[in-house]
mmCIF file of C-alpha atoms and ligand atoms in Angstrom:
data_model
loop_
_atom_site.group_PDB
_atom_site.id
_atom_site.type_symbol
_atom_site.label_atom_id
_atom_site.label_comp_id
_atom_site.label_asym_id
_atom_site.label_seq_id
_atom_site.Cartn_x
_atom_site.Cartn_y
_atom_site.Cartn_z
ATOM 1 C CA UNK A 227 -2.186 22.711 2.643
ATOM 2 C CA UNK A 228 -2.446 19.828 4.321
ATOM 3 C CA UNK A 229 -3.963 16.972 2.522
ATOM 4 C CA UNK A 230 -3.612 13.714 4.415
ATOM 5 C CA UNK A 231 -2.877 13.568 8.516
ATOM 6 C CA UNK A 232 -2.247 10.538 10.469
ATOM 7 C CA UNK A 233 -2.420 10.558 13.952
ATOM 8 C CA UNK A 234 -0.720 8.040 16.246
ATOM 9 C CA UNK A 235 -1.933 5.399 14.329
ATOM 10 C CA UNK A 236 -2.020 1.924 15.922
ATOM 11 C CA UNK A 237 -3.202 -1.377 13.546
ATOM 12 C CA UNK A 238 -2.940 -4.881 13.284
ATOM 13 C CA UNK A 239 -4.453 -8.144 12.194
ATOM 14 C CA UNK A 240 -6.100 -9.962 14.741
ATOM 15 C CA UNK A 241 -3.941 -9.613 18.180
ATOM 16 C CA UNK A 242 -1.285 -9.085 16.216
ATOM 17 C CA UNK A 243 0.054 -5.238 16.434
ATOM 18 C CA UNK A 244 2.029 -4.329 13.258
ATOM 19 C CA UNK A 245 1.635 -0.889 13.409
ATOM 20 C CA UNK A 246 2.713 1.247 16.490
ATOM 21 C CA UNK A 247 1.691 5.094 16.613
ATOM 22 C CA UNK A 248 2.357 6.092 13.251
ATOM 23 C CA UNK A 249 2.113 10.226 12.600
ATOM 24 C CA UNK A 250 2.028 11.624 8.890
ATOM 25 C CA UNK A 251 1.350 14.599 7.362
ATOM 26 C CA UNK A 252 1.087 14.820 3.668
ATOM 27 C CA UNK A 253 0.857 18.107 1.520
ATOM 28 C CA UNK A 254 -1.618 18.716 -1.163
ATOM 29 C CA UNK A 255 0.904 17.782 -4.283
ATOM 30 C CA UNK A 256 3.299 16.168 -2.271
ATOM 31 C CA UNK A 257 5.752 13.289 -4.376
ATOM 32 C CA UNK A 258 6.424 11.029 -1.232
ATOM 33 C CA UNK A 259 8.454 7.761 -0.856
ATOM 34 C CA UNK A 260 8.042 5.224 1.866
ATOM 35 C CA UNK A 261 10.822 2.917 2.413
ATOM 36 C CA UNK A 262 11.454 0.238 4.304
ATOM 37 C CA UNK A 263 12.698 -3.674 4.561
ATOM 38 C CA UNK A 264 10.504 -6.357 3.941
ATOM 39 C CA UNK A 265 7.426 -6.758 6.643
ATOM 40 C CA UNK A 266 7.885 -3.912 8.324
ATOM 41 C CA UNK A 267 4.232 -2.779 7.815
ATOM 42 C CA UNK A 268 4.545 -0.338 4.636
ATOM 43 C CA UNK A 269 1.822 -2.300 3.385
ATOM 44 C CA UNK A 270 -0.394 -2.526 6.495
ATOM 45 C CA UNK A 271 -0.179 1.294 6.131
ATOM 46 C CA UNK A 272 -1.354 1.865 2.952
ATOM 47 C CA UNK A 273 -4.035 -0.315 3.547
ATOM 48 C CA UNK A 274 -4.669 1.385 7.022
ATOM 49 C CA UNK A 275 -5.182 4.810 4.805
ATOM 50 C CA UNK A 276 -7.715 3.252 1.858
ATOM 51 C CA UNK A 277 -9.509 1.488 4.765
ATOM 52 C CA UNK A 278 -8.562 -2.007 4.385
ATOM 53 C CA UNK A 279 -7.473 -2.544 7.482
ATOM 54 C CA UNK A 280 -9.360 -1.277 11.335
ATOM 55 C CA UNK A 281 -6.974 0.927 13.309
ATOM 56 C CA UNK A 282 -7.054 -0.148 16.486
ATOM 57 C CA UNK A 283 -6.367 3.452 17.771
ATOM 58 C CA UNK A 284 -5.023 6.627 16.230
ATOM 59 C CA UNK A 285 -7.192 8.766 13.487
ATOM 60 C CA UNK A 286 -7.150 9.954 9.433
ATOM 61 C CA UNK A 287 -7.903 13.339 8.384
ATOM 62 C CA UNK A 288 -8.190 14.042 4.803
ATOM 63 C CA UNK A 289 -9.337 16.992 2.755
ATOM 64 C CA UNK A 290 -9.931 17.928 6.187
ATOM 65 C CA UNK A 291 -12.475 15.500 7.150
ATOM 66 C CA UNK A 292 -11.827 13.010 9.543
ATOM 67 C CA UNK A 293 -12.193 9.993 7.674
ATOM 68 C CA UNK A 294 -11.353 7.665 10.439
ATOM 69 C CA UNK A 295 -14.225 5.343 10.358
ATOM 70 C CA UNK A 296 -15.499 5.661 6.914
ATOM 71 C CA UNK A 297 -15.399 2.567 4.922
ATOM 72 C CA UNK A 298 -13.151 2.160 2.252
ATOM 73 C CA UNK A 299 -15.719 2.615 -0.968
ATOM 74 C CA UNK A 300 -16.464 6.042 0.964
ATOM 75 C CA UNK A 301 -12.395 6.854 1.110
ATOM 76 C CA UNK A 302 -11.980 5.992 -2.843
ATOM 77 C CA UNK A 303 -15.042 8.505 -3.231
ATOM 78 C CA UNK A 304 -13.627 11.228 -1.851
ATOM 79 C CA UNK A 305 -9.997 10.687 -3.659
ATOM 80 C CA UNK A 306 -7.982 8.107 -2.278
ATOM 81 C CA UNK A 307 -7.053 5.408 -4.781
ATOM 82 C CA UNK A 308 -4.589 2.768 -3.741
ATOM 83 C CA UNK A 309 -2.446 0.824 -6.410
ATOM 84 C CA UNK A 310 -1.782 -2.834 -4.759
ATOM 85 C CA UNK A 311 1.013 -4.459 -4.034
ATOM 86 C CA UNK A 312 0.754 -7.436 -7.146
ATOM 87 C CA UNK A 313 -1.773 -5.252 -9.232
ATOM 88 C CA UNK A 314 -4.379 -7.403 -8.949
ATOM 89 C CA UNK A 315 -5.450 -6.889 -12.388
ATOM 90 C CA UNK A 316 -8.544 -8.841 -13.047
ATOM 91 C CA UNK A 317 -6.836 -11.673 -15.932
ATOM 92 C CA UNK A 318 -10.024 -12.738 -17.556
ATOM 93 C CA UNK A 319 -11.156 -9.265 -18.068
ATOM 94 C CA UNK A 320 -10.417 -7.588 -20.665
ATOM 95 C CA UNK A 321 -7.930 -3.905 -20.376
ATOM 96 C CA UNK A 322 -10.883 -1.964 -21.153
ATOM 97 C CA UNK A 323 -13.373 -3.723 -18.468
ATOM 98 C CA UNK A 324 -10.511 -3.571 -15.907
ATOM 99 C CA UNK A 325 -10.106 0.099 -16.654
ATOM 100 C CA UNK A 326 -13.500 0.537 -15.762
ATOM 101 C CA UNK A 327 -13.744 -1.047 -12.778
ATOM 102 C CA UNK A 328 -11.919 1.649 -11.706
ATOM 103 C CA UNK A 329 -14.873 3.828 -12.048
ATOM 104 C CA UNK A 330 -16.872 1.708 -10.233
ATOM 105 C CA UNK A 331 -14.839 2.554 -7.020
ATOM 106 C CA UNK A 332 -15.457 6.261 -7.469
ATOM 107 C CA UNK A 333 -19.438 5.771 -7.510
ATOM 108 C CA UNK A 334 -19.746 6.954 -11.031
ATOM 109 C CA UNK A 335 -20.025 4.145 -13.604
ATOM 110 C CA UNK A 336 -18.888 5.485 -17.447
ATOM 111 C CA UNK A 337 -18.398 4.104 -20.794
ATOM 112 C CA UNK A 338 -15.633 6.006 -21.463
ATOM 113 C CA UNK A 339 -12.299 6.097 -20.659
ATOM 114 C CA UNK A 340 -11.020 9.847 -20.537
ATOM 115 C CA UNK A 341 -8.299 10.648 -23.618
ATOM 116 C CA UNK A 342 -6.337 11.945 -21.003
ATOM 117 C CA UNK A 343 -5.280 8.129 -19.642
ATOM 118 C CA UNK A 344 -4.197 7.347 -22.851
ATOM 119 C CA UNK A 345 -2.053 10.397 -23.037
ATOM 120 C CA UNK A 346 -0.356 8.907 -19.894
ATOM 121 C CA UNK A 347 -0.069 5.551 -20.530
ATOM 122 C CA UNK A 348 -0.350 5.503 -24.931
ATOM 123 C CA UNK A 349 0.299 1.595 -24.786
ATOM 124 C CA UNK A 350 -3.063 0.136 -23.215
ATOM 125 C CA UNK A 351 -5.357 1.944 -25.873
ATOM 126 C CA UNK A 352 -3.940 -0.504 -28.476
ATOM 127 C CA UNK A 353 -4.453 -3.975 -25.960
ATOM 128 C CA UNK A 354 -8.094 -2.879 -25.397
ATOM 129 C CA UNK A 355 -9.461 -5.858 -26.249
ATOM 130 C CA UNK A 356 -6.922 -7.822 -24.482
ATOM 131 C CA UNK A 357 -7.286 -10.089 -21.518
ATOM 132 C CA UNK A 358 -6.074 -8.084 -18.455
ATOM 133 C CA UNK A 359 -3.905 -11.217 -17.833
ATOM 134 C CA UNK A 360 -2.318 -11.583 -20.942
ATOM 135 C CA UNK A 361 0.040 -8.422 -20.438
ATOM 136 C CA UNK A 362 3.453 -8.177 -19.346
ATOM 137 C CA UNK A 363 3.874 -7.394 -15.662
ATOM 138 C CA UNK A 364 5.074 -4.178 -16.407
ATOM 139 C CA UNK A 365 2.084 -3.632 -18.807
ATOM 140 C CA UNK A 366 -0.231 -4.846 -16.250
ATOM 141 C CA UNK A 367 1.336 -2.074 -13.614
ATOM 142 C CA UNK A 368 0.292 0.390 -15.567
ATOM 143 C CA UNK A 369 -3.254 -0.326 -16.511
ATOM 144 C CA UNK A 370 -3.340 -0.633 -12.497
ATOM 145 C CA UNK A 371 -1.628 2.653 -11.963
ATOM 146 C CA UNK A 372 -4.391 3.931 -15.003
ATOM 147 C CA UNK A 373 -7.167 1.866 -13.249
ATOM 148 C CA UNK A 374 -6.228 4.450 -10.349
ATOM 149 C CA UNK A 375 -6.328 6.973 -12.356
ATOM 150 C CA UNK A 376 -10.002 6.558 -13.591
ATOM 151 C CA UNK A 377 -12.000 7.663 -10.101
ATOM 152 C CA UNK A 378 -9.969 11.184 -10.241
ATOM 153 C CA UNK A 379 -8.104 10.829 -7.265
ATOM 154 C CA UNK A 380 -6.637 13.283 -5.406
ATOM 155 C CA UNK A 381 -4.067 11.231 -3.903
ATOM 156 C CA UNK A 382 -2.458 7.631 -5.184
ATOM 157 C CA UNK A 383 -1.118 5.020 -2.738
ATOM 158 C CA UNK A 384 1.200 2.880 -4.786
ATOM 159 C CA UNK A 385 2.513 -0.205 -2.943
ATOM 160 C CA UNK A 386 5.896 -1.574 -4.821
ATOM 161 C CA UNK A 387 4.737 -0.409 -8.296
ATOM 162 C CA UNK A 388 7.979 -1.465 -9.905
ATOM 163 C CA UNK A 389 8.283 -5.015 -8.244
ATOM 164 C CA UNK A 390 9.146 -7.764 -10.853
ATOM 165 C CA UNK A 391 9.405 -5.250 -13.777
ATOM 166 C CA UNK A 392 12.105 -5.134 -16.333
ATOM 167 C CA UNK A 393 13.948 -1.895 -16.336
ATOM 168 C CA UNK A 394 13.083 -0.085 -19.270
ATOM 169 C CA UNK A 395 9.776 0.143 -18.063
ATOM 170 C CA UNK A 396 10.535 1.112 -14.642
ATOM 171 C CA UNK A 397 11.856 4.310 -16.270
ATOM 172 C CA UNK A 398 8.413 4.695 -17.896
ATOM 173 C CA UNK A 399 6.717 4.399 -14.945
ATOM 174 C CA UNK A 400 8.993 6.708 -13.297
ATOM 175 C CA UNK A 401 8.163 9.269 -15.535
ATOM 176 C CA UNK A 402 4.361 8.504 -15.949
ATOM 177 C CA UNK A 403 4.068 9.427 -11.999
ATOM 178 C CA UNK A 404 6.192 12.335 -12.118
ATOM 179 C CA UNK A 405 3.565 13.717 -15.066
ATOM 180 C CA UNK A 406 0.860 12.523 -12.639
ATOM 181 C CA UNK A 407 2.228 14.366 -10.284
ATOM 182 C CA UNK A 408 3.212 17.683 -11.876
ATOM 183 C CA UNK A 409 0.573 18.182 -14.626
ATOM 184 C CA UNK A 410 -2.641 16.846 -12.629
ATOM 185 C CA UNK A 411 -1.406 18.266 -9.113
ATOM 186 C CA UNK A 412 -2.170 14.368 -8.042
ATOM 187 C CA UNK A 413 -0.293 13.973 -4.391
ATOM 188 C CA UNK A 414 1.673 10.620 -4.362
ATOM 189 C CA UNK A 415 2.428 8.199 -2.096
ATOM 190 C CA UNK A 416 4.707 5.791 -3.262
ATOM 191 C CA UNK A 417 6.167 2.410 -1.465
ATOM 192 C CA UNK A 418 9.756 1.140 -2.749
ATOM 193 C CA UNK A 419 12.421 -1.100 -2.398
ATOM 194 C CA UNK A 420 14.728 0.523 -4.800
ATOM 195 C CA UNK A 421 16.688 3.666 -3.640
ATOM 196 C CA UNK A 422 17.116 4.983 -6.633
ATOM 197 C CA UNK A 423 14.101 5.167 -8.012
ATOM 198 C CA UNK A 424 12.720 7.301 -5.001
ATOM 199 C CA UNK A 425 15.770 9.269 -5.006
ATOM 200 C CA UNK A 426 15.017 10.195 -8.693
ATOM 201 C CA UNK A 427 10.901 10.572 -8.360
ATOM 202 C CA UNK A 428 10.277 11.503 -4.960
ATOM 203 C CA UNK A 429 10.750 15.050 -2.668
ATOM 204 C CA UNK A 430 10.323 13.701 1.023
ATOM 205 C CA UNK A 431 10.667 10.509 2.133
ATOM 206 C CA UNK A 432 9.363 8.364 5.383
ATOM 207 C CA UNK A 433 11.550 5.298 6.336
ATOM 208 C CA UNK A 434 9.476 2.803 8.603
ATOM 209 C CA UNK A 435 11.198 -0.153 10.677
ATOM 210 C CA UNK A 436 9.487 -2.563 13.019
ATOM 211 C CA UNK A 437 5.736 -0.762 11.977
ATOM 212 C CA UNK A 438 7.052 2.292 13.290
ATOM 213 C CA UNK A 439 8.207 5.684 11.008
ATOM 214 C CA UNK A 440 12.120 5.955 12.469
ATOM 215 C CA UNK A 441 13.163 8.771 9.857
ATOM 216 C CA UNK A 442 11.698 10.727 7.788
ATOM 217 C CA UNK A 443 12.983 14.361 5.307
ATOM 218 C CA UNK A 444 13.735 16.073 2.097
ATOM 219 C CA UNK A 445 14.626 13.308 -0.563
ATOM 220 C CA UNK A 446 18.088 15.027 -0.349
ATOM 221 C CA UNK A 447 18.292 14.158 3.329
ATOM 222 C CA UNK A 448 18.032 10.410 2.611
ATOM 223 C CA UNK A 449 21.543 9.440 3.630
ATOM 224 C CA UNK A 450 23.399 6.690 3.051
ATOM 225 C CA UNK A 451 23.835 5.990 6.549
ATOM 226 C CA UNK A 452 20.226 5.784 6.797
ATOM 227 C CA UNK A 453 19.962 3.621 4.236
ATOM 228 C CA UNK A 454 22.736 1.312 5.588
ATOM 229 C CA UNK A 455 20.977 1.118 8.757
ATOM 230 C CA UNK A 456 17.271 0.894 8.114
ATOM 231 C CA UNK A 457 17.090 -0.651 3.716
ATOM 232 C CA UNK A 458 20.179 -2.529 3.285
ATOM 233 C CA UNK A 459 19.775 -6.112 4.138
HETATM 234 N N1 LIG B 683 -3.222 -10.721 6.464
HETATM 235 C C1 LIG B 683 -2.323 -10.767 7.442
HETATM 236 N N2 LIG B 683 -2.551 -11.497 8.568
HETATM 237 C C2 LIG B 683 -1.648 -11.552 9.573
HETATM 238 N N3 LIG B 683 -0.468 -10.913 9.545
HETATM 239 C C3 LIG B 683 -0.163 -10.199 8.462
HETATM 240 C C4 LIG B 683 -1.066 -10.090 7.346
HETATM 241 N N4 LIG B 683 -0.498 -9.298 6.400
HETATM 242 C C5 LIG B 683 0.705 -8.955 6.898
HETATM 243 N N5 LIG B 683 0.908 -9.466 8.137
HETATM 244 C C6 LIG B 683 2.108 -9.268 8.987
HETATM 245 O O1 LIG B 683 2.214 -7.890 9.263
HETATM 246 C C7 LIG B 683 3.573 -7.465 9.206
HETATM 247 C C8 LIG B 683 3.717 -6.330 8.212
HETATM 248 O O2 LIG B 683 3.384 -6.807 6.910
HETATM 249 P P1 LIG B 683 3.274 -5.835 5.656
HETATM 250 O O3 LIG B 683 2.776 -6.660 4.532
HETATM 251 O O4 LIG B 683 2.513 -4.625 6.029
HETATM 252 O O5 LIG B 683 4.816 -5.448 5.447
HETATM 253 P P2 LIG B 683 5.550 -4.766 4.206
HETATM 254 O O6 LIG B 683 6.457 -3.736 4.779
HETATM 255 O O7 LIG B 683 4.536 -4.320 3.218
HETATM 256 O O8 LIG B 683 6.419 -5.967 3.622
HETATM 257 P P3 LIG B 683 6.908 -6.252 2.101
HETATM 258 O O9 LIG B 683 8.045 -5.311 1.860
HETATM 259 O O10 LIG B 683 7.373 -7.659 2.141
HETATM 260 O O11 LIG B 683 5.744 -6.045 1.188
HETATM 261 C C9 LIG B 683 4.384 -8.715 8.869
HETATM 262 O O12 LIG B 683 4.891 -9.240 10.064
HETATM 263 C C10 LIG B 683 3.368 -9.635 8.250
HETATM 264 O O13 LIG B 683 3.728 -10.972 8.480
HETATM 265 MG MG1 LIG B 684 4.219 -4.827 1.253
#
């Protein structure tokens, strides 16, 4: 089933266009990867789909509703959460009151954080307390991943997740979304520099260059021709 469709969509900032005509169509359960060099508009997209950014043309079905001109608390309520680029975790706050301002986003405000995030990510139930700020980048990815996590999504948008983070916990986080993935039937959307991380976690893949998708396939179909000519720098 089809969960997510993009239809020639066209977006920019200002009279800028960064975005030319994009088409997507993402399964229900889907493990995706979207690639591409630096400023070609992977981010602009993401933030095209949570509703960050006006299209300028084009339209956004999800669930099979067309979603194109809801706002973006309306898109979070129905499913879509989207994982920045940076994690904007809120420093002064502590883990526990950034977990729940992931709530917030999904309408419902709770005092609890389900026993299920801690089974995914073990290390934030003992930094509770903490200041968001005070953890390690790759500690502060995953509260942001688990942030996500907390409105029940049906689909993440993860923008560069493993930016900046040492490698040992790359793995984790590797793993954390393939559990996400596989146990909670949550599709994923996930946009990468690093090859081999998306060769290991993801099934399809959609390379973007110049804010327009220019391959796309089966992770197994990711050539290294392709990525000579569209990733390498
Ligand atoms: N707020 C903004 N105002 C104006 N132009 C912007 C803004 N954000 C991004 N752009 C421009 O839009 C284009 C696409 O940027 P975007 O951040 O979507 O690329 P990206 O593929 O996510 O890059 P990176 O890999 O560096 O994160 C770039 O030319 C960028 O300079
Ligand atoms: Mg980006």
């Amino acid at each position: 089933m089809t969960l997510l469709e993009l239809n020639n969509l066209t977006a920019g900032y200002g009279q800028t266009p960064v975005l030319f005509n994009v088409d997507m169509s993402i399964n229900q359960g889907d493990m995706v990867g979207l690639l591409g060099r630096n400023g070609v508009g992977k981010t602009t997209l993401l933030r095209s789909i949570i509703g960050l950014n006006k299209l300028t043309k084009g339209s956004l079905f999800f669930n099979n509703k067309d979603i194109t001109k809801a706002p973006a608390y309306k898109r979070s309520r129905q499913g879509i959460a989207y994982i920045p680029q940076g994690r904007e975790i809120i420093p002064y706050l502590s883990v526990l009151d950034n977990l729940k301002l992931g709530t917030s986003a999904s309408g419902k405000s709770s005092k609890r954080i389900p026993s299920e995030i801690f089974e995914f990510f073990p290390m934030l139930k003992e930094h509770l307390p903490r200041q968001g700020g005070l953890l390690s980048g790759g500690q502060q990815q995953q509260l942001a991943i688990a942030r996500g996590l907390m409105c029940n999504p049906k689909i993440m948008l993860l923008d560069e997740p493993t930016e900046g983070i040492q490698p040992s916990i790359v793995q984790e986080i590797e793993d954390t979304l393939k559990r996400i993935n596989q146990e909670k039937g949550i599709t994923v959307i996930v946009v990468e520099q690093k090859i081999d991380f998306i060769r290991q976690l993801a099934k399809s893949f959609f390379i973007m260059d110049k804010g327009a998708i220019v391959a796309k396939g089966t992770t197994r179909e990711l050539t290294d021709s392709l990525v000579h000519r569209y990733l390498t720098v």
